[in-house]
Short mmCIF file of C-alpha atoms in Angstrom, two decimals:
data_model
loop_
_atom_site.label_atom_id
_atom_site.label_comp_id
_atom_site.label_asym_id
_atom_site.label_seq_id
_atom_site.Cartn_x
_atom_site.Cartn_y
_atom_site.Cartn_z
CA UNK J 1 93.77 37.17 -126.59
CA UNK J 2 94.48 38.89 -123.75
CA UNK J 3 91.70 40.73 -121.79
CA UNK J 4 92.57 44.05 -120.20
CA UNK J 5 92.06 43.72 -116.31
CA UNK J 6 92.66 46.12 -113.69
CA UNK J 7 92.75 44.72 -110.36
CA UNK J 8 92.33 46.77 -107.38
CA UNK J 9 93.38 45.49 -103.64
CA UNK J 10 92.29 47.40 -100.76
CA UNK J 11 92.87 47.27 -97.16
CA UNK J 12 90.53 48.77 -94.33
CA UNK J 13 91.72 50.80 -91.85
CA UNK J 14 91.70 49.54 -88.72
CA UNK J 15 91.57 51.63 -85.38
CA UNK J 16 92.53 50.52 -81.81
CA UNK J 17 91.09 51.44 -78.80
CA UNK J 18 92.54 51.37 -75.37
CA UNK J 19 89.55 52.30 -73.29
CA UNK J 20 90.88 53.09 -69.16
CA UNK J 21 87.66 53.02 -66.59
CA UNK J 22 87.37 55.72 -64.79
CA UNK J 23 88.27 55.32 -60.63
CA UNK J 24 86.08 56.26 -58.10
CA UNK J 25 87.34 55.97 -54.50
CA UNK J 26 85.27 57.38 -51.47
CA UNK J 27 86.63 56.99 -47.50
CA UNK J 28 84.11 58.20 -45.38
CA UNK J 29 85.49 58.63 -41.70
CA UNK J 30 83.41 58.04 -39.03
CA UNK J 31 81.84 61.69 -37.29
CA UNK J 32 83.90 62.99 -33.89
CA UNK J 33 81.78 62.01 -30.93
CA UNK J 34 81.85 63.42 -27.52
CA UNK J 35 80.05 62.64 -24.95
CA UNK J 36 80.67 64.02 -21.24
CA UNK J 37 77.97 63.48 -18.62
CA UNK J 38 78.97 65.41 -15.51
CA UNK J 39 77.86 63.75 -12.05
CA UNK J 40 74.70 64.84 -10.70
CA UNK J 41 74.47 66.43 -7.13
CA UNK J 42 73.19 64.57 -4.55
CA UNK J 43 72.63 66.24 -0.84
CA UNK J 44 71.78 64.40 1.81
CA UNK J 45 70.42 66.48 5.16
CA UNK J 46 69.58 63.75 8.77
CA UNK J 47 69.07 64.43 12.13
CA UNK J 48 69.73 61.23 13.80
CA UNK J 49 67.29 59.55 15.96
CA UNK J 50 67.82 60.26 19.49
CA UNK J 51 65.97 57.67 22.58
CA UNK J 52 66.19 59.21 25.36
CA UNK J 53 65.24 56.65 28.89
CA UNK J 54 65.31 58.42 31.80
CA UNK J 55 65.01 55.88 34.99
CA UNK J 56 65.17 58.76 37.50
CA UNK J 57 61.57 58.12 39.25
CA UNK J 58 62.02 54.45 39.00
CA UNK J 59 65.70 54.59 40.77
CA UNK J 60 64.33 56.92 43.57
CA UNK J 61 61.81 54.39 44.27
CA UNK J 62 64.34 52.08 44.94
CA UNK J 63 65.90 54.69 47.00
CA UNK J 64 68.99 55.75 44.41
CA UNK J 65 68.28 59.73 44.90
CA UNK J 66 70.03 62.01 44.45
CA UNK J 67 71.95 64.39 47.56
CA UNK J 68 69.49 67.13 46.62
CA UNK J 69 66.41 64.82 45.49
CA UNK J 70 67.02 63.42 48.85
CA UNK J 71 66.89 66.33 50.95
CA UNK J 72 63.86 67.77 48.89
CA UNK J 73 61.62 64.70 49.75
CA UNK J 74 62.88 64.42 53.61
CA UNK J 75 61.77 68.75 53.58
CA UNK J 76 58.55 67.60 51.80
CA UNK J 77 57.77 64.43 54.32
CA UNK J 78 58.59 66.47 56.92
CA UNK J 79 56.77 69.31 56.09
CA UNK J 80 53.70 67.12 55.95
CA UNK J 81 54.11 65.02 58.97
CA UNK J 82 54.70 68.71 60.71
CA UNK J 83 51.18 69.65 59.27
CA UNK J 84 49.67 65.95 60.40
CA UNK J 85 51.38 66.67 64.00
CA UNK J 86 49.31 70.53 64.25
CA UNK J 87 46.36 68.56 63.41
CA UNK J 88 46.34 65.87 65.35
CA UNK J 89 47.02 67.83 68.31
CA UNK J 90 44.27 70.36 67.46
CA UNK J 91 41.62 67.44 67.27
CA UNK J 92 43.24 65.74 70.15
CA UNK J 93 42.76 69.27 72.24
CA UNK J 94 39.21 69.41 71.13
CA UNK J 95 38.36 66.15 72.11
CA UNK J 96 39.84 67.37 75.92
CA UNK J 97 37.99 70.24 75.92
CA UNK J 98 34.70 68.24 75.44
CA UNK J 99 35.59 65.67 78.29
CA UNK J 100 32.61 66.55 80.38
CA UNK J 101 30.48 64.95 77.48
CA UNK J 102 30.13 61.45 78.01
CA UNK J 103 33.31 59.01 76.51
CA UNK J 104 36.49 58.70 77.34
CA UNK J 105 38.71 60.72 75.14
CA UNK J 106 42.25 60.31 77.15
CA UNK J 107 41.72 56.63 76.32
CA UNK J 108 41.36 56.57 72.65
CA UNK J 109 44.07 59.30 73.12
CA UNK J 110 46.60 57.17 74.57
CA UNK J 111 45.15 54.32 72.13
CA UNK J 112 45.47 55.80 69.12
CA UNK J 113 48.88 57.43 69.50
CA UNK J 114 50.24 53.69 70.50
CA UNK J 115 49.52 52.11 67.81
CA UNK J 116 51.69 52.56 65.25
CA UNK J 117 51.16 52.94 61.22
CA UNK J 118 49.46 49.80 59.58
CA UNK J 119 51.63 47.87 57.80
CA UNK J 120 51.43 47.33 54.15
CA UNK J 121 52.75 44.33 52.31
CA UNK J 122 53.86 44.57 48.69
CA UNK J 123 56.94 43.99 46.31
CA UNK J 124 59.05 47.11 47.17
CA UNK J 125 61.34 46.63 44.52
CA UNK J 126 58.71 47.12 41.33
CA UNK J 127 58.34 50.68 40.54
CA UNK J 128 55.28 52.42 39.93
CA UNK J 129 53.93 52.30 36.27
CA UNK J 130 54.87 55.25 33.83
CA UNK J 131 57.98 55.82 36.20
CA UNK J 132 60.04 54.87 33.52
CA UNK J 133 60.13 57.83 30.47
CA UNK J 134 60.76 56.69 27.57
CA UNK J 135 61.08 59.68 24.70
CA UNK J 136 61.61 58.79 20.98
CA UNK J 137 62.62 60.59 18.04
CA UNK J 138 62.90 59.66 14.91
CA UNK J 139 64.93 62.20 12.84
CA UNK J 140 64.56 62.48 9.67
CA UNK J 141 66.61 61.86 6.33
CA UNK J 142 66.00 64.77 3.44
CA UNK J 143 67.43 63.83 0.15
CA UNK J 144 67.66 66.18 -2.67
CA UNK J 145 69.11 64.64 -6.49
CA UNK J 146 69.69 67.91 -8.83
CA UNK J 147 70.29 65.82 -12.28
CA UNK J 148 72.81 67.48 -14.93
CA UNK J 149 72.21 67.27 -18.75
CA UNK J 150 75.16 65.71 -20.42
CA UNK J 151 77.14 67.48 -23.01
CA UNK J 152 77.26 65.92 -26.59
CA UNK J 153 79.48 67.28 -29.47
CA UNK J 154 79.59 66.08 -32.60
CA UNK J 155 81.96 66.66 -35.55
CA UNK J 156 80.68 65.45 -38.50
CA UNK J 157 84.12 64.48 -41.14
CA UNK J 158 83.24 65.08 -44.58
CA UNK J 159 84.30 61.92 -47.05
CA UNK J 160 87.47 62.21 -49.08
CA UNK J 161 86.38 61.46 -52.68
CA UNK J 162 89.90 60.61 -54.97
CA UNK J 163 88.14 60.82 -58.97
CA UNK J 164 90.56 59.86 -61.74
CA UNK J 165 87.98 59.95 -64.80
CA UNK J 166 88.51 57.86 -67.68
CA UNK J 167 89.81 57.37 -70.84
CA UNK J 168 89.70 56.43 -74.22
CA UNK J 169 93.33 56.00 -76.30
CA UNK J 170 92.44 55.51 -80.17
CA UNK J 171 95.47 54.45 -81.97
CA UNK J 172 95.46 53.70 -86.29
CA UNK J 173 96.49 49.96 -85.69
CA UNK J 174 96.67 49.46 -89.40
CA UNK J 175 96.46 52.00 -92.17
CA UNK J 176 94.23 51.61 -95.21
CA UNK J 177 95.72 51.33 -98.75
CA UNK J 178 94.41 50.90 -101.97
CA UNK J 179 96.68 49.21 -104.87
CA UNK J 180 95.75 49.41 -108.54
CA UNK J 181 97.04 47.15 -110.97
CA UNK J 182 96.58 47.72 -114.94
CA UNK J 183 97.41 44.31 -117.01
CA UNK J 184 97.22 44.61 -120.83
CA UNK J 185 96.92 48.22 -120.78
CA UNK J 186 98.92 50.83 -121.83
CA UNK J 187 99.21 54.33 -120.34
CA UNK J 188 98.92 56.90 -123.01
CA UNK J 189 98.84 59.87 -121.29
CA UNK J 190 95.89 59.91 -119.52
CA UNK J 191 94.16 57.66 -121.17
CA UNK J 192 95.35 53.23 -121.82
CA UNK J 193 94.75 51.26 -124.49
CA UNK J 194 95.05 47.64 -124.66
CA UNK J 195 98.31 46.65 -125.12
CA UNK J 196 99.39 43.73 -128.48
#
């Protein structure tokens, strides 16, 4: 005897999916710098040291005058051996007008005006001390700096962000189905009935 069957086969459906990642890509450039530092000012102000020698008292001692230095001092020893001459006379005269005291002025007269200067003995070439001038100045060095700030711009670059967002492809890779199969049945209509 047969046995009515009915067999059903069946296949899933079966989706695909292509899934794409999104990209991300970032370039940041580096900011615009500049920098500019301008020079500072710088003045200097001197007077330059001056030494100043001046020899002239120690050269006239050595007799290296001047025309007019030499004339002044021959007026000036004159002058004074002029003054020594009115003096000497004028004691000389009083001593002559006193002869009828006791001594013998004409003698130490005539003694006295024979006799010449004493004589001194040195080094005639040194000069005196302090006949040498010796004047000294220093001058002087002013320095003024006057410092600039320096001059900074910056440009800051914003990044360049490239976004390609992702994706998900579905695809029916295989379709479903579903397959009946009657054995040993009849269709009557709607309804079977097992077949002889």
């Amino acid at each position: 005897m047969q046995i009515p069957q009915i067999r059903i086969e069946s296949t899933p459906g079966k989706l695909g999916l292509t899934i794409l990642q999104p990209q991300v890509s970032m370039e940041q450039r580096p900011a615009d710098l500049h920098i500019e530092q301008p020079e500072a000012i710088l003045t200097i102000d001197k007077k330059a040291a001056t030494l100043t020698i001046d020899q002239t008292e120690a050269r006239a001692y050595e007799g290296m005058k001047t025309r007019e230095r030499f004339i002044d001092d021959y007026v000036r020893k004159g002058r004074q051996e002029w003054l020594k001459g009115i003096a000497r006379r004028v004691q000389e005269a009083d001593q002559l007008g006193a002869i009828q005291n006791k001594g013998k002025p004409i003698q130490a007269i005539a003694k006295r005006n024979s006799e010449g200067p004493q004589k001194e003995f040195g080094l005639g070439w040194i000069p005196p001390a302090n006949s040498v001038k010796i004047n000294y100045d220093p001058g002087y060095v002013k320095t003024n700096v006057e410092t600039r700030d320096p001059i900074i711009e910056v440009n800051q670059n914003k990044p360049i962000i490239d976004y390609t967002p992702g994706k998900v492809i579905t695809e029916l890779v295989q379709y479903p189905s579903l397959e009946i199969h009657f054995e040993n049945l009849k269709s009557n209509g709607v309804n079977y009935q097992q077949s002889n």
